[in-house]
Amino acid sequence: MNQARKEMLSLAFLVALLPPLWAVSAPYLHISVGPIALICAGIYGANGNKFQDAVKISLGFLAGDIWALISALVTGSAFAGILGGPLTLFVTLFVLGFIAVVAALSLPKVFFLPAWLSGWAIGMLTMNLARGVSLGSLTIQIGAAMLVGVFYVGALVDRLQKLMAGVKK
């Protein structure tokens, strides 16, 4: 079997195996937002599956998750009633977006800006659509799914695929 075929089949097998195992186990771990892991794994992969970037990608996602929580709290607060919903949303996104870019670009060894911004969007969307779950619990679930995406679906699948296909690091 040629190398390209080995790489394709090993990747297909691992993608068919490991993410579904996560999908089945996530509810037993009280994580209702398991598919977030696949999005985060995709962003990890889009960065070239660079394991050396896994921590800063994870920290970016977690920062985005916290940004989503802050956004939800501010836009749902009495402050929003004073300024009005659209203006509160604009000011919140403006300030937090500005801070995220400055922080991530000032600390590129700590945060991966695309993960921070996409993590923020993932968190905001999830928090806007979720019903009957506390924001605190949801923030923890989102963060856990993000870490699973980077380390289990992203890094582990990549490493196992390389081992199965006989690819050197």
Coordinates of C-alpha atoms in Angstrom, one line a residue:
M1 CA 0.0 0.0 0.0
N2 CA 1.4 3.4 -0.9
Q3 CA 2.1 6.0 1.8
A4 CA -0.6 8.4 0.8
R5 CA -3.2 5.7 1.0
K6 CA -1.9 4.6 4.5
E7 CA -2.1 8.2 5.7
M8 CA -5.7 8.6 4.3
L9 CA -7.0 5.3 5.7
S10 CA -5.4 5.7 9.1
L11 CA -6.8 9.2 9.4
A12 CA -10.2 8.0 8.2
F13 CA -10.2 5.3 10.8
L14 CA -9.2 7.5 13.7
V15 CA -11.7 10.2 12.7
A16 CA -14.4 7.5 12.5
L17 CA -13.4 6.2 16.0
L18 CA -12.2 8.9 18.4
P19 CA -14.7 11.7 17.8
P20 CA -17.7 9.4 18.1
L21 CA -16.3 8.0 21.3
W22 CA -16.2 11.6 22.6
A23 CA -19.8 12.2 21.3
V24 CA -21.1 9.2 23.2
S25 CA -19.1 9.8 26.4
A26 CA -19.7 13.6 26.7
P27 CA -23.2 13.4 28.1
Y28 CA -22.0 11.0 30.7
L29 CA -19.5 13.6 31.7
H30 CA -22.3 16.2 31.9
I31 CA -21.1 18.0 28.9
S32 CA -24.0 19.0 26.7
V33 CA -21.9 20.9 24.1
G34 CA -19.7 18.1 22.9
P35 CA -19.6 19.1 19.2
I36 CA -17.6 22.2 20.2
A37 CA -14.6 19.8 20.4
L38 CA -14.8 19.2 16.6
I39 CA -14.8 22.9 15.8
C40 CA -11.8 23.4 18.1
A41 CA -10.0 20.4 16.6
G42 CA -10.5 21.9 13.2
I43 CA -8.9 25.1 14.2
Y44 CA -6.0 23.1 15.8
G45 CA -5.6 21.3 12.5
A46 CA -5.9 24.5 10.4
N47 CA -2.8 25.6 12.4
G48 CA -0.9 22.7 11.0
N49 CA -1.4 20.2 13.8
K50 CA 1.5 21.9 15.6
F51 CA 1.6 20.3 19.1
Q52 CA 4.0 23.0 20.2
D53 CA 1.1 25.4 19.8
A54 CA -1.5 23.3 21.6
V55 CA -1.2 25.2 24.9
K56 CA -1.5 28.6 23.4
I57 CA -4.4 27.5 21.2
S58 CA -6.1 26.1 24.4
L59 CA -5.5 29.3 26.3
G60 CA -6.9 31.3 23.4
F61 CA -10.0 29.1 23.4
L62 CA -10.4 29.4 27.2
A63 CA -9.9 33.2 27.0
G64 CA -12.6 33.3 24.3
D65 CA -14.9 31.2 26.6
I66 CA -14.4 33.7 29.4
W67 CA -15.0 36.6 27.0
A68 CA -18.3 34.9 26.0
L69 CA -19.3 34.7 29.7
I70 CA -18.4 38.3 30.2
S71 CA -20.4 39.3 27.1
A72 CA -23.4 37.4 28.3
L73 CA -23.3 38.9 31.8
V74 CA -22.8 42.5 30.5
T75 CA -25.5 42.3 27.8
G76 CA -27.9 40.7 30.3
S77 CA -27.3 43.2 33.1
A78 CA -29.1 46.3 34.2
F79 CA -26.4 48.2 32.3
A80 CA -28.0 46.9 29.1
G81 CA -31.3 48.3 30.2
I82 CA -29.8 51.8 30.6
L83 CA -28.0 51.9 27.3
G84 CA -30.3 49.6 25.3
G85 CA -29.5 46.2 24.0
P86 CA -27.8 47.0 20.7
L87 CA -25.6 49.8 22.1
T88 CA -24.6 47.6 25.1
L89 CA -23.7 44.8 22.7
F90 CA -21.7 47.1 20.5
V91 CA -19.7 48.6 23.3
T92 CA -19.1 45.2 24.9
L93 CA -17.9 43.6 21.7
F94 CA -15.8 46.7 20.9
V95 CA -14.0 46.8 24.3
L96 CA -13.5 43.0 24.6
G97 CA -12.4 42.7 20.9
F98 CA -9.9 45.4 21.3
I99 CA -8.5 43.9 24.5
A100 CA -8.4 40.4 23.0
V101 CA -6.4 41.6 20.0
V102 CA -3.9 43.7 22.0
A103 CA -3.5 40.9 24.6
A104 CA -3.0 38.1 22.2
L105 CA -0.7 40.0 19.9
S106 CA 1.3 41.3 22.9
L107 CA 1.6 37.8 24.2
P108 CA 1.9 35.5 21.1
K109 CA 3.6 32.8 23.1
V110 CA 0.7 32.6 25.5
F111 CA -2.4 33.1 23.3
F112 CA -3.4 32.1 19.7
L113 CA -5.5 35.0 18.6
P114 CA -7.7 33.0 16.1
A115 CA -8.5 30.6 18.9
W116 CA -9.4 33.4 21.2
L117 CA -11.7 35.1 18.7
S118 CA -13.3 31.8 17.5
G119 CA -13.6 30.6 21.1
W120 CA -15.4 33.8 21.9
A121 CA -17.8 33.4 19.0
I122 CA -18.4 29.7 19.8
G123 CA -19.1 30.6 23.4
M124 CA -21.5 33.5 22.6
L125 CA -23.4 31.4 20.1
T126 CA -23.7 28.5 22.5
M127 CA -24.7 30.7 25.4
N128 CA -27.4 32.4 23.3
L129 CA -28.9 29.1 22.1
A130 CA -28.7 27.2 25.4
R131 CA -31.8 27.1 27.6
G132 CA -32.1 25.9 31.2
V133 CA -28.3 25.7 31.9
S134 CA -26.5 28.2 34.2
L135 CA -23.9 30.4 32.5
G136 CA -21.3 29.1 34.9
S137 CA -22.0 25.5 34.2
L138 CA -22.1 26.2 30.4
T139 CA -18.8 28.1 30.5
I140 CA -17.1 25.1 32.2
Q141 CA -18.7 22.7 29.7
I142 CA -17.6 24.8 26.7
G143 CA -14.1 25.1 28.1
A144 CA -13.9 21.3 28.7
A145 CA -15.1 20.6 25.1
M146 CA -12.5 23.1 23.7
L147 CA -9.7 21.3 25.5
V148 CA -11.0 17.9 24.3
G149 CA -11.0 19.3 20.8
V150 CA -7.4 20.4 21.0
F151 CA -5.8 17.5 22.9
Y152 CA -8.0 14.5 22.2
V153 CA -9.6 15.1 18.8
G154 CA -6.8 17.3 17.4
A155 CA -3.4 16.3 18.9
L156 CA -4.1 12.7 19.8
V157 CA -5.7 11.8 16.4
D158 CA -2.7 13.5 14.6
R159 CA -0.2 11.6 16.7
L160 CA -1.9 8.2 16.4
Q161 CA -2.4 8.8 12.6
K162 CA 1.3 9.4 12.1
L163 CA 2.2 6.3 14.1
M164 CA -0.3 4.1 12.2
A165 CA 0.9 5.5 8.8
G166 CA 4.5 5.3 9.7
V167 CA 5.1 9.0 9.3
K168 CA 8.1 10.6 11.0
K169 CA 7.4 13.6 13.2

